Coordinates of C-alpha atoms in Angstrom, one line a residue:
Chain A
S950 CA -13.0 5.9 -7.1
A951 CA -11.2 6.8 -10.0
V952 CA -8.6 5.4 -12.2
I953 CA -6.3 7.8 -13.9
S954 CA -4.1 6.8 -16.8
Q955 CA -1.4 9.2 -17.7
K956 CA 0.9 9.0 -20.6
P957 CA 3.6 9.2 -21.4
S958 CA 5.4 7.5 -17.9
R959 CA 8.7 9.2 -18.7
D960 CA 10.7 10.8 -21.4
I961 CA 13.7 12.6 -22.1
C962 CA 13.6 15.7 -23.9
Q963 CA 15.8 18.2 -25.5
R964 CA 16.0 21.8 -24.1
G965 CA 14.0 24.3 -25.8
T966 CA 11.5 21.3 -26.9
S967 CA 7.9 20.9 -25.7
L968 CA 6.3 17.8 -24.2
T969 CA 2.4 17.1 -23.7
I970 CA 1.3 15.0 -21.0
Q971 CA -2.0 13.4 -21.3
C972 CA -4.5 12.3 -18.2
Q973 CA -7.5 10.2 -18.9
V974 CA -9.7 9.6 -16.0
D975 CA -12.4 6.5 -16.3
S976 CA -15.5 8.6 -15.1
Q977 CA -16.5 12.2 -15.2
V978 CA -15.1 14.5 -12.7
T979 CA -15.3 18.1 -12.4
M980 CA -11.9 19.2 -11.3
M981 CA -8.5 17.9 -12.4
F982 CA -5.1 19.0 -11.1
W983 CA -1.7 19.0 -12.1
Y984 CA 1.1 19.0 -9.7
R985 CA 5.2 18.8 -10.1
Q986 CA 7.2 16.5 -7.7
Q987 CA 10.7 17.7 -8.0
P988 CA 13.6 15.3 -6.2
G989 CA 13.5 15.8 -2.4
Q990 CA 10.6 18.2 -2.4
S991 CA 6.6 18.2 -2.1
L992 CA 4.1 17.7 -4.4
T993 CA 3.5 21.3 -5.7
L994 CA 0.3 22.0 -7.3
I995 CA 0.7 23.8 -10.8
A996 CA -2.9 24.4 -11.8
T997 CA -6.5 23.4 -11.5
A998 CA -8.1 22.5 -14.6
N999 CA -12.4 22.7 -14.7
Q1000 CA -14.1 21.8 -17.8
G1001 CA -15.1 24.4 -20.0
S1002 CA -13.0 27.2 -18.3
E1003 CA -9.7 28.4 -18.2
A1004 CA -7.1 26.7 -15.7
T1005 CA -6.3 28.5 -12.5
Y1006 CA -2.5 28.5 -11.9
E1007 CA -0.8 28.4 -8.6
S1008 CA 1.7 31.3 -7.6
G1009 CA 5.0 30.6 -9.7
F1010 CA 3.1 28.9 -12.8
V1011 CA 2.0 30.8 -15.7
I1012 CA 0.1 29.4 -18.9
D1013 CA 2.4 30.3 -21.4
K1014 CA 5.0 28.0 -19.6
F1015 CA 2.3 25.0 -18.7
P1016 CA -0.7 25.3 -20.9
I1017 CA -3.4 23.2 -20.0
S1018 CA -6.5 21.7 -21.9
R1019 CA -9.4 20.2 -20.3
P1020 CA -12.0 19.3 -23.4
N1021 CA -14.3 17.0 -21.6
L1022 CA -14.8 15.4 -18.1
T1023 CA -12.6 12.7 -18.7
F1024 CA -9.4 14.4 -20.2
S1025 CA -6.9 16.9 -19.7
T1026 CA -3.3 17.9 -20.9
L1027 CA -0.4 19.8 -19.6
T1028 CA 2.2 20.7 -21.9
V1029 CA 5.7 21.8 -20.6
S1030 CA 7.0 24.6 -23.0
N1031 CA 10.4 25.7 -23.9
M1032 CA 11.9 23.0 -21.5
S1033 CA 14.9 23.3 -19.7
P1034 CA 17.0 21.1 -17.3
E1035 CA 15.0 22.7 -14.4
D1036 CA 11.8 21.2 -15.5
S1037 CA 13.3 17.7 -14.9
S1038 CA 10.7 16.2 -12.4
I1039 CA 7.5 14.1 -12.1
Y1040 CA 4.4 15.5 -13.4
L1041 CA 1.1 14.1 -11.7
C1042 CA -2.3 14.3 -12.6
S1043 CA -5.0 14.2 -9.9
T1044 CA -8.8 14.5 -9.3
R1045 CA -10.9 15.1 -6.5
Q1046 CA -14.5 15.3 -6.5
E1047 CA -15.0 17.8 -3.5
T1048 CA -13.5 18.5 -0.2
Y1049 CA -14.7 15.5 1.7
T1050 CA -13.0 13.1 -0.6
E1051 CA -9.6 11.9 -0.9
A1052 CA -7.4 12.7 -4.3
F1053 CA -6.7 10.1 -6.8
F1054 CA -3.6 10.0 -9.0
G1055 CA -2.2 9.1 -12.1
Q1056 CA 1.0 7.3 -12.0
G1057 CA 2.9 10.3 -12.9
T1058 CA 5.4 11.3 -16.1
R1059 CA 8.9 11.4 -15.1
L1060 CA 10.5 14.0 -17.3
T1061 CA 14.1 14.5 -17.9
V1062 CA 15.5 17.5 -19.9
V1063 CA 18.9 17.3 -21.4
Chain B
A1120 CA -1.3 29.6 4.0
Q1121 CA -1.2 26.2 4.9
S1122 CA 2.0 24.2 5.3
V1123 CA 2.7 20.5 6.3
S1124 CA 5.7 19.4 7.7
Q1125 CA 7.3 15.8 7.7
H1126 CA 10.3 15.6 10.2
N1127 CA 11.7 12.4 9.0
H1128 CA 13.1 12.5 5.5
H1129 CA 14.4 8.8 5.5
V1130 CA 13.8 6.3 8.0
I1131 CA 15.2 2.7 8.2
L1132 CA 13.8 0.0 10.1
S1133 CA 13.9 -3.5 10.6
E1134 CA 10.9 -6.0 9.8
A1135 CA 8.8 -6.0 13.1
A1136 CA 9.8 -2.7 14.2
S1137 CA 7.4 -0.2 15.3
L1138 CA 6.8 2.7 13.3
E1139 CA 5.8 6.4 13.7
L1140 CA 6.1 9.2 11.1
G1141 CA 5.7 12.7 12.5
C1142 CA 3.2 15.2 10.4
N1143 CA 2.4 18.9 11.7
Y1144 CA 0.3 21.4 9.9
S1145 CA -0.6 24.7 9.8
Y1146 CA -3.9 25.8 8.8
G1147 CA -6.1 28.5 10.3
G1148 CA -9.3 26.7 10.3
T1149 CA -10.9 23.2 10.5
V1150 CA -9.1 20.6 8.6
N1151 CA -9.2 17.4 6.7
L1152 CA -5.8 15.3 7.1
F1153 CA -4.5 12.4 4.9
W1154 CA -1.9 10.0 4.8
Y1155 CA -0.9 8.6 1.0
V1156 CA 1.6 6.2 0.0
Q1157 CA 3.4 5.4 -3.0
Y1158 CA 5.1 2.0 -3.3
P1159 CA 7.7 1.7 -5.8
G1160 CA 6.5 2.1 -9.4
Q1161 CA 2.9 2.8 -8.3
H1162 CA 0.6 5.4 -7.8
L1163 CA 0.2 7.6 -5.1
Q1164 CA -2.6 6.3 -2.9
L1165 CA -4.9 6.9 0.1
L1166 CA -3.9 5.2 3.3
L1167 CA -6.2 6.8 5.6
K1168 CA -7.7 10.0 6.1
Y1169 CA -9.5 12.2 9.1
F1170 CA -12.4 14.5 8.3
S1171 CA -14.3 14.5 11.7
G1172 CA -15.2 12.4 14.7
D1173 CA -13.0 10.0 16.3
P1174 CA -9.1 11.5 16.2
L1175 CA -8.0 8.1 15.9
V1176 CA -8.4 6.7 12.5
K1177 CA -7.4 3.2 11.2
G1178 CA -6.6 2.8 7.4
I1179 CA -5.3 -0.2 5.3
K1180 CA -2.4 -2.7 6.2
G1181 CA -2.5 -2.0 9.6
F1182 CA -1.6 1.8 9.9
E1183 CA -3.2 4.4 12.3
A1184 CA -3.0 7.7 12.4
E1185 CA -4.3 10.0 15.6
F1186 CA -5.4 13.6 15.0
I1187 CA -4.3 15.5 17.9
K1188 CA -5.9 19.1 17.4
S1189 CA -3.7 21.1 20.2
K1190 CA -0.6 19.9 18.6
F1191 CA -1.5 20.6 14.9
S1192 CA -0.2 16.9 14.5
F1193 CA -1.4 13.9 12.5
N1194 CA 1.2 11.2 13.3
L1195 CA 1.2 7.8 11.5
R1196 CA 1.8 4.7 13.1
K1197 CA 2.0 0.8 12.6
P1198 CA 2.8 -1.4 15.6
S1199 CA 5.0 -4.0 13.3
V1200 CA 6.5 -3.0 9.9
Q1201 CA 7.0 -5.3 7.1
W1202 CA 9.5 -5.3 4.4
S1203 CA 6.2 -4.5 1.9
D1204 CA 5.7 -1.2 3.8
T1205 CA 8.8 0.4 2.0
A1206 CA 7.5 3.1 0.4
E1207 CA 7.1 6.9 0.4
Y1208 CA 4.6 8.2 2.8
F1209 CA 2.9 11.7 2.3
C1210 CA 0.8 13.7 4.7
A1211 CA -1.5 16.1 3.2
V1212 CA -4.0 18.8 4.8
T1213 CA -7.0 20.7 3.2
G1214 CA -9.7 23.1 4.7
N1215 CA -13.0 21.9 5.7
S1216 CA -15.0 24.9 5.3
G1217 CA -17.1 23.5 2.1
G1218 CA -16.5 23.8 -1.6
Y1219 CA -13.3 23.0 -3.1
Q1220 CA -10.3 23.4 -1.0
K1221 CA -6.6 23.1 -2.0
V1222 CA -4.5 20.2 -0.8
T1223 CA -1.1 20.8 0.4
F1224 CA 1.4 18.0 0.7
G1225 CA 4.5 17.3 3.2
T1226 CA 7.7 16.5 1.4
G1227 CA 7.1 12.8 2.2
T1228 CA 9.1 10.4 4.1
K1229 CA 10.8 7.6 2.8
L1230 CA 10.7 4.1 4.5
Q1231 CA 13.1 1.4 3.9
V1232 CA 12.4 -1.8 5.7
I1233 CA 15.1 -4.2 5.9
P1234 CA 14.1 -8.0 6.0

């Protein structure tokens, strides 16, 4: 199993600014994932972050808007850049070792952009 | 492309009532299936999972789910719900062809149990 600490847990930000969300795992993991959960919608994968390589973004998400860092096997950050009210959502960090295991999640960051 | 449909968006039950939450998936291959639960203010956590073998899987807190391959379904059941089962429930699917496979989630079902 893996315990994931994510911070901040919530924030209210002005439009046009950026917010960096941190994700710390209590063990070394190969893959880390960032999801967005908009009200009434499913968890949507933003990108996959492997240590030592560029993050892989899903359709509809770009690096300029959601830059990701993965400096080591226990830590990752997601930045939401140049925010607009449409970015208001819950952002979740997750990890999963391989296909035959379940995913583990952080508690999420509730972002409100005003 | 894989997808997951959860038909019930919001379910309200009285304590001791039976629960069944629907989940249908679309995927062109062998699958792994999951149900996750998110209690108010807490992390998403695994409720149960199906990888192979017996299609009836049992999870924590008395929950079970049945994988029916012919119907592409993985419905969640509990014979008697408790107030503490109030939470949001997510069905998820991933491929089972080795290596890393993307996880796709349903839109979730909010369950409210009335004492």
